[in-house]
Coordinates of C-alpha atoms in Angstrom, one line a residue:
Chain A
M1 CA 186.3 28.8 147.6
V2 CA 188.1 25.9 149.1
Q3 CA 191.9 26.0 148.6
K4 CA 193.1 23.0 146.7
P5 CA 195.6 20.9 148.7
A6 CA 199.1 20.6 147.3
P7 CA 199.4 17.3 145.4
D8 CA 201.2 14.5 147.3
S9 CA 204.2 14.6 144.9
A10 CA 204.7 18.4 145.5
R11 CA 204.6 17.9 149.3
R12 CA 207.0 15.0 149.0
S13 CA 209.4 17.2 146.9
E14 CA 209.2 20.0 149.4
R15 CA 210.0 17.6 152.3
S16 CA 212.9 16.1 150.3
R17 CA 214.3 19.5 149.4
R18 CA 214.3 20.6 153.1
A19 CA 215.8 17.3 154.2
I20 CA 218.6 17.8 151.6
Y21 CA 219.3 21.4 152.8
D22 CA 219.4 20.2 156.4
A23 CA 221.7 17.3 155.6
A24 CA 224.1 19.5 153.5
L25 CA 224.4 22.2 156.2
A26 CA 224.9 19.7 159.0
L27 CA 227.5 17.7 157.0
V28 CA 229.6 20.7 155.9
G29 CA 229.6 21.9 159.5
E30 CA 230.8 18.5 160.7
V31 CA 233.4 17.4 158.2
G32 CA 234.2 20.6 156.2
Y33 CA 233.6 21.4 152.6
P34 CA 236.2 19.2 150.9
K35 CA 234.9 16.0 152.6
T36 CA 231.2 16.8 152.0
T37 CA 229.9 14.8 149.0
I38 CA 226.6 14.5 147.1
E39 CA 226.6 10.8 148.2
G40 CA 227.0 11.8 151.8
I41 CA 224.2 14.4 151.6
A42 CA 221.9 11.9 149.9
A43 CA 222.5 9.2 152.5
R44 CA 221.9 11.6 155.4
A45 CA 218.8 13.1 153.8
G46 CA 217.4 9.6 153.1
V47 CA 217.0 10.2 149.4
G48 CA 218.6 8.8 146.3
K49 CA 221.7 10.5 144.7
Q50 CA 219.6 11.0 141.6
T51 CA 217.1 13.1 143.5
I52 CA 219.9 15.6 144.2
Y53 CA 221.3 15.5 140.7
R54 CA 217.8 16.2 139.3
W55 CA 217.7 19.5 141.1
W56 CA 221.4 20.6 141.4
N57 CA 224.6 20.4 139.5
S58 CA 227.1 20.3 142.3
K59 CA 227.5 20.3 146.1
A60 CA 228.4 24.0 145.9
D61 CA 224.9 24.6 144.3
V62 CA 223.1 22.6 147.0
L63 CA 224.9 24.5 149.8
L64 CA 224.3 27.9 148.1
E65 CA 220.6 27.2 148.1
A66 CA 220.6 25.8 151.6
F67 CA 222.2 29.0 152.9
L68 CA 219.9 31.2 150.9
D69 CA 217.0 29.3 152.4
L70 CA 218.5 29.6 155.9
S71 CA 219.0 33.4 155.5
E72 CA 215.4 33.8 154.3
Q73 CA 214.1 31.9 157.3
A74 CA 216.2 34.2 159.6
A75 CA 214.9 37.3 157.7
R76 CA 211.3 36.2 158.2
A77 CA 211.9 35.5 161.9
A78 CA 213.5 38.9 162.4
A79 CA 211.0 40.9 160.3
Q80 CA 208.7 43.4 162.1
P81 CA 205.0 42.7 162.0
G82 CA 203.6 43.8 158.7
Q83 CA 207.0 44.1 157.1
D84 CA 208.0 42.0 154.1
P85 CA 211.5 40.7 154.7
Q86 CA 212.1 40.9 151.0
D87 CA 212.0 44.7 151.3
G88 CA 215.4 44.7 152.9
I89 CA 216.5 47.2 155.5
P90 CA 213.6 49.3 157.0
D91 CA 213.5 53.0 156.2
T92 CA 211.8 54.8 159.1
G93 CA 213.8 58.0 158.4
D94 CA 216.0 57.2 161.5
L95 CA 219.2 55.8 159.9
A96 CA 220.9 54.8 163.2
A97 CA 217.8 53.0 164.5
D98 CA 217.3 51.1 161.2
L99 CA 220.9 50.0 161.0
K100 CA 221.0 48.9 164.6
L101 CA 217.8 46.9 164.2
V102 CA 219.2 44.9 161.2
L103 CA 222.7 44.4 162.8
R104 CA 221.1 43.1 166.0
A105 CA 219.2 40.6 163.9
T106 CA 222.5 39.6 162.2
V107 CA 224.1 39.1 165.6
D108 CA 221.3 36.8 166.6
E109 CA 221.7 34.8 163.3
L110 CA 225.5 34.6 163.7
L111 CA 225.0 33.2 167.2
D112 CA 222.5 30.6 166.0
P113 CA 224.1 27.2 166.2
R114 CA 222.3 26.0 163.1
F115 CA 224.2 28.7 161.2
E116 CA 227.6 28.8 163.0
A117 CA 229.4 25.6 161.9
P118 CA 228.3 25.4 158.3
S119 CA 229.0 29.1 157.7
R120 CA 232.4 28.9 159.2
A121 CA 233.3 25.8 157.2
L122 CA 232.1 27.4 154.0
A123 CA 233.9 30.7 154.7
A124 CA 237.1 28.9 155.4
E125 CA 236.9 27.0 152.1
G126 CA 236.1 30.2 150.3
L127 CA 239.4 31.8 151.5
V128 CA 241.5 29.1 149.8
D129 CA 239.2 28.0 146.9
E130 CA 238.9 31.2 144.9
Q131 CA 236.1 30.0 142.6
L132 CA 233.9 28.9 145.5
G133 CA 234.6 32.0 147.4
A134 CA 233.7 34.2 144.4
E135 CA 230.4 32.3 144.0
F136 CA 229.4 32.6 147.6
V137 CA 230.4 36.3 147.8
G138 CA 228.6 37.1 144.6
K139 CA 225.4 35.2 145.3
L140 CA 225.1 35.3 149.0
L141 CA 227.1 38.1 150.7
E142 CA 227.1 40.9 148.1
P143 CA 223.3 40.9 147.6
Q144 CA 223.0 41.4 151.4
L145 CA 225.5 44.2 151.3
Q146 CA 223.6 45.9 148.4
L147 CA 220.6 46.3 150.8
Y148 CA 222.9 48.5 152.9
V149 CA 223.9 50.4 149.8
R150 CA 220.3 51.1 149.1
R151 CA 219.5 52.3 152.6
L152 CA 222.6 54.5 152.7
R153 CA 221.6 56.1 149.3
S154 CA 218.2 56.8 150.7
A155 CA 219.9 58.4 153.8
Q156 CA 221.9 60.6 151.4
D157 CA 218.7 61.8 149.8
Q158 CA 217.4 62.6 153.2
G159 CA 220.6 64.5 154.2
A160 CA 221.6 62.0 156.9
V161 CA 224.8 60.9 155.1
R162 CA 227.3 63.2 153.4
P163 CA 226.7 63.3 149.7
E164 CA 230.3 62.6 148.8
V165 CA 230.4 59.3 150.8
D166 CA 230.6 56.0 148.7
P167 CA 227.9 53.8 150.3
R168 CA 229.6 50.6 149.2
I169 CA 232.7 51.5 151.3
A170 CA 230.7 53.2 154.1
L171 CA 228.7 50.0 154.9
E172 CA 232.0 48.2 155.6
L173 CA 232.6 50.3 158.7
F174 CA 229.9 48.5 160.6
V175 CA 229.5 45.2 158.6
A176 CA 233.2 44.2 158.4
P177 CA 234.1 44.5 162.2
L178 CA 231.1 42.2 163.0
A179 CA 232.2 39.8 160.3
Q180 CA 235.8 39.8 161.5
R181 CA 234.9 39.3 165.2
W182 CA 232.6 36.4 164.3
L183 CA 234.8 34.7 161.7
Q184 CA 238.2 35.1 163.3
R185 CA 236.9 35.1 166.9
T186 CA 238.8 38.4 167.7
G187 CA 236.2 39.5 170.2
P188 CA 232.7 39.0 171.5
I189 CA 229.7 40.1 169.5
S190 CA 226.5 41.5 171.0
H191 CA 223.7 44.0 170.4
A192 CA 225.7 46.6 172.4
Y193 CA 228.7 46.1 170.2
T194 CA 226.9 46.6 166.9
D195 CA 225.1 49.6 168.3
T196 CA 228.5 51.1 169.1
L197 CA 229.8 50.4 165.6
V198 CA 226.8 52.2 164.1
D199 CA 227.3 55.3 166.4
Y200 CA 231.1 55.4 165.7
A201 CA 230.6 55.1 161.9
L202 CA 227.8 57.7 161.6
Y203 CA 229.3 60.3 164.0
G204 CA 233.0 59.6 163.6
L205 CA 235.8 59.2 166.1
A206 CA 237.0 62.8 166.0
P207 CA 235.2 65.4 168.1
R208 CA 232.4 67.2 166.4
Chain B
M1 CA 288.7 47.0 168.0
V2 CA 288.0 44.4 165.4
Q3 CA 284.5 42.8 165.6
K4 CA 284.7 39.1 166.2
P5 CA 283.0 37.2 163.4
A6 CA 280.0 34.9 164.4
P7 CA 281.2 31.4 164.9
D8 CA 280.5 29.0 162.0
S9 CA 277.9 27.1 164.0
A10 CA 275.9 30.3 164.8
R11 CA 275.9 31.3 161.1
R12 CA 274.8 27.8 160.1
S13 CA 272.0 27.9 162.6
E14 CA 270.8 31.2 161.4
R15 CA 270.8 29.9 157.8
S16 CA 268.9 26.8 158.8
R17 CA 266.4 28.8 160.8
R18 CA 265.6 31.0 157.8
A19 CA 265.4 28.0 155.4
I20 CA 262.9 26.4 157.8
Y21 CA 260.8 29.5 157.9
D22 CA 260.8 29.8 154.1
A23 CA 259.9 26.1 153.7
A24 CA 257.1 26.3 156.3
L25 CA 255.5 29.3 154.7
A26 CA 255.8 28.0 151.1
L27 CA 254.4 24.6 152.1
V28 CA 251.4 25.9 154.0
G29 CA 250.6 28.1 151.1
E30 CA 250.8 25.2 148.6
V31 CA 249.1 22.3 150.4
G32 CA 247.2 24.0 153.3
Y33 CA 247.7 23.7 157.0
P34 CA 246.4 20.2 157.6
K35 CA 248.7 18.6 155.0
T36 CA 251.8 20.5 156.1
T37 CA 254.0 18.3 158.3
I38 CA 257.3 18.7 160.2
E39 CA 258.7 16.0 157.9
G40 CA 257.7 18.0 154.8
I41 CA 259.2 21.2 156.1
A42 CA 262.4 19.5 157.0
A43 CA 262.7 17.9 153.6
R44 CA 262.1 21.1 151.8
A45 CA 264.5 23.1 154.0
G46 CA 267.2 20.5 153.6
V47 CA 267.6 19.8 157.3
G48 CA 267.0 16.9 159.5
K49 CA 263.6 16.5 161.3
Q50 CA 265.5 16.6 164.6
T51 CA 266.8 20.1 163.8
I52 CA 263.2 21.3 163.8
Y53 CA 262.2 19.5 166.9
R54 CA 265.3 20.9 168.7
W55 CA 263.8 24.5 168.3
W56 CA 260.1 24.0 168.1
N57 CA 257.4 21.8 169.6
S58 CA 254.9 21.7 166.7
K59 CA 254.2 22.9 163.2
A60 CA 252.0 25.6 164.6
D61 CA 255.0 27.0 166.5
V62 CA 257.2 26.9 163.5
L63 CA 254.6 28.8 161.4
L64 CA 253.9 31.3 164.2
E65 CA 257.6 32.2 164.3
A66 CA 257.9 32.3 160.5
F67 CA 255.0 34.8 160.3
L68 CA 256.4 36.9 163.1
D69 CA 259.7 37.0 161.2
L70 CA 257.9 37.9 158.0
S71 CA 256.0 40.7 159.7
E72 CA 259.2 42.1 161.3
Q73 CA 260.8 42.1 157.8
A74 CA 257.8 44.0 156.4
A75 CA 257.8 46.4 159.3
R76 CA 261.6 47.1 158.8
A77 CA 261.0 47.6 155.0
A78 CA 258.2 50.1 155.7
A79 CA 259.8 52.0 158.5
Q80 CA 260.7 55.6 157.9
P81 CA 264.4 56.6 158.0
G82 CA 265.5 56.9 161.6
Q83 CA 262.3 55.2 162.9
D84 CA 262.6 52.0 164.9
P85 CA 259.9 49.7 163.6
Q86 CA 259.4 48.3 167.1
D87 CA 258.0 51.7 168.1
G88 CA 254.8 50.9 166.4
I89 CA 252.6 53.4 164.7
P90 CA 254.2 56.8 164.3
D91 CA 252.9 59.7 166.3
T92 CA 253.5 63.0 164.4
G93 CA 250.4 64.6 166.0
D94 CA 248.5 64.1 162.8
L95 CA 246.3 61.1 163.4
A96 CA 244.8 60.7 159.9
A97 CA 248.3 60.9 158.3
D98 CA 249.8 58.4 160.7
L99 CA 247.0 55.9 160.3
K100 CA 247.1 56.2 156.5
L101 CA 250.8 55.6 156.4
V102 CA 250.6 52.4 158.4
L103 CA 247.5 51.1 156.5
R104 CA 249.2 51.8 153.1
A105 CA 252.2 49.7 154.3
T106 CA 249.7 47.0 155.4
V107 CA 248.1 47.0 151.9
D108 CA 251.6 46.5 150.4
E109 CA 252.3 43.6 152.7
L110 CA 248.9 42.0 151.9
L111 CA 249.6 42.2 148.2
D112 CA 253.1 40.7 148.6
P113 CA 252.9 37.2 147.1
R114 CA 255.3 35.8 149.7
F115 CA 252.6 36.7 152.3
E116 CA 249.4 36.0 150.4
A117 CA 249.1 32.2 150.1
P118 CA 250.5 31.2 153.5
S119 CA 248.4 33.9 155.4
R120 CA 245.3 32.9 153.6
A121 CA 245.9 29.1 154.3
L122 CA 246.5 29.8 157.9
A123 CA 243.5 32.2 158.3
A124 CA 241.3 29.5 156.7
E125 CA 242.5 26.9 159.2
G126 CA 242.0 29.3 162.1
L127 CA 238.3 29.7 161.2
V128 CA 237.6 26.0 161.7
D129 CA 240.4 25.0 164.2
E130 CA 239.5 27.1 167.2
Q131 CA 242.7 26.4 169.2
L132 CA 245.0 27.3 166.2
G133 CA 242.8 30.4 165.5
A134 CA 243.1 31.6 169.1
E135 CA 246.9 31.1 169.2
F136 CA 247.4 33.1 166.0
V137 CA 245.0 35.8 166.9
G138 CA 246.5 36.1 170.4
K139 CA 250.2 36.0 169.3
L140 CA 250.1 37.6 165.9
L141 CA 247.0 39.7 165.2
E142 CA 246.1 41.1 168.6
P143 CA 249.6 42.5 169.4
Q144 CA 249.4 44.4 166.1
L145 CA 245.9 45.7 166.9
Q146 CA 247.2 46.9 170.3
L147 CA 249.6 49.3 168.5
Y148 CA 246.4 51.0 167.1
V149 CA 244.9 51.1 170.6
R150 CA 248.1 52.9 171.8
R151 CA 248.0 55.4 169.0
L152 CA 244.3 56.1 169.5
R153 CA 244.8 56.6 173.2
S154 CA 247.5 59.1 172.5
A155 CA 245.1 60.8 170.0
Q156 CA 242.5 61.0 172.8
D157 CA 245.1 62.7 175.1
Q158 CA 245.7 65.2 172.2
G159 CA 241.9 65.8 171.8
A160 CA 241.8 64.3 168.3
V161 CA 239.5 61.4 169.3
R162 CA 236.4 61.8 171.5
P163 CA 237.2 60.8 175.1
E164 CA 234.3 58.4 175.4
V165 CA 235.4 56.3 172.3
D166 CA 236.6 52.7 173.1
P167 CA 239.9 52.5 171.1
R168 CA 239.7 48.7 170.8
I169 CA 236.4 48.9 169.0
A170 CA 237.3 52.1 167.1
L171 CA 240.3 50.6 165.3
E172 CA 238.1 48.0 163.8
L173 CA 236.4 50.6 161.6
F174 CA 239.4 50.8 159.4
V175 CA 241.3 47.5 160.1
A176 CA 238.3 45.1 159.6
P177 CA 237.2 46.4 156.2
L178 CA 240.7 45.9 154.9
A179 CA 240.9 42.4 156.4
Q180 CA 237.6 41.4 155.0
R181 CA 238.3 42.7 151.4
W182 CA 241.6 40.9 151.4
L183 CA 240.5 37.6 153.1
Q184 CA 237.1 37.1 151.5
R185 CA 238.0 39.0 148.2
T186 CA 234.9 41.2 148.5
G187 CA 236.6 44.1 146.8
P188 CA 239.9 45.5 145.6
I189 CA 242.4 46.9 148.2
S190 CA 244.6 50.0 147.5
H191 CA 246.1 53.0 149.2
A192 CA 243.1 55.1 148.1
Y193 CA 240.8 52.7 149.7
T194 CA 242.5 52.7 153.1
D195 CA 242.8 56.5 153.0
T196 CA 239.0 56.6 152.5
L197 CA 238.4 54.3 155.4
V198 CA 240.5 56.5 157.7
D199 CA 238.6 59.6 156.6
Y200 CA 235.2 58.0 157.0
A201 CA 236.1 56.6 160.4
L202 CA 237.5 59.8 161.8
Y203 CA 234.9 62.2 160.5
G204 CA 231.9 59.9 160.3
L205 CA 229.3 59.3 157.6
A206 CA 226.8 61.9 158.9
P207 CA 227.2 65.6 157.9
R208 CA 229.1 67.7 160.4

């Protein structure tokens, strides 16, 4: 059976959608969130303002989807052969190895210039604009953190994490240091650094 | 011997200086860093613009000192009787207790409304303005983190922290989660929360 090609209008829509994502991310990285407008995004993407309003209600919505799309691309790029990136954090039974793998991919994403400026601009605005911050934390950051919660719960079932540990707090021991170094530029980030965070968090600073 | 009173001009200077700190912190919290000006600070403090330029070169310098002053006030308020707040983190020989004490005081400071809005505004600007961010990290944040480095080194001498641990990374396991919850509002902060971070970091997530 021959696969039916996508109709022209669907292909045009997909092209417009991606042009709008790219324009929104580039613009917010260049001029910041407050000065980014639907008009500016439309002009840069080469589409009419109405095209954007047909699909989204606000610039926050456009940016949210653009970031979700960027994260999905990064997840697909980092996925192991045969692994569905939607499955979240791999579970090979070796917790340290699985966490290190995902955090190394996160380091690569944070160092990707397509990601850097727009993420930083949006994070900055989220610190002062409480509503925007809540939306992005709720829809973008927290769902990613919940993947760690799931992996840590599974590790508890396997006896690799103490049963009394709260996974939602535990994940912060390796996720938050990476976030702070990247956001506030308090230190360099690398695969060796996130590997170290995982080892310290799992085995503790005190002698065993 | 009778103590000589401070001359009128010195007392006036000290009053002006504090009024300028208060005005700078209030203003940056209300309108953000980019819209805060030396003129605005002077007007709000009820001093001439020249008074500010006599003591500082830029609004970044005024704010830096205002924050240092606020932190010193908080450190004095949190200090134990007989303890000099300049001595840094107490060293009673009980690392967990000492860290919990300091982090509880930090939680109190972060929840103080005088601190909240200006810190958030400045942190937000530091994310996008690399030079400002570097200045505030270097002069304000990093010196505080170095107090943890000192305390963790002393713990290594006492055998309470493994000798191969890098103290500069180790401190991030309990400092960065608190910073991220507060800055990005990813979760509530409390004394119970920071106590938990210290326990997880010292004893690790894996069973012992």
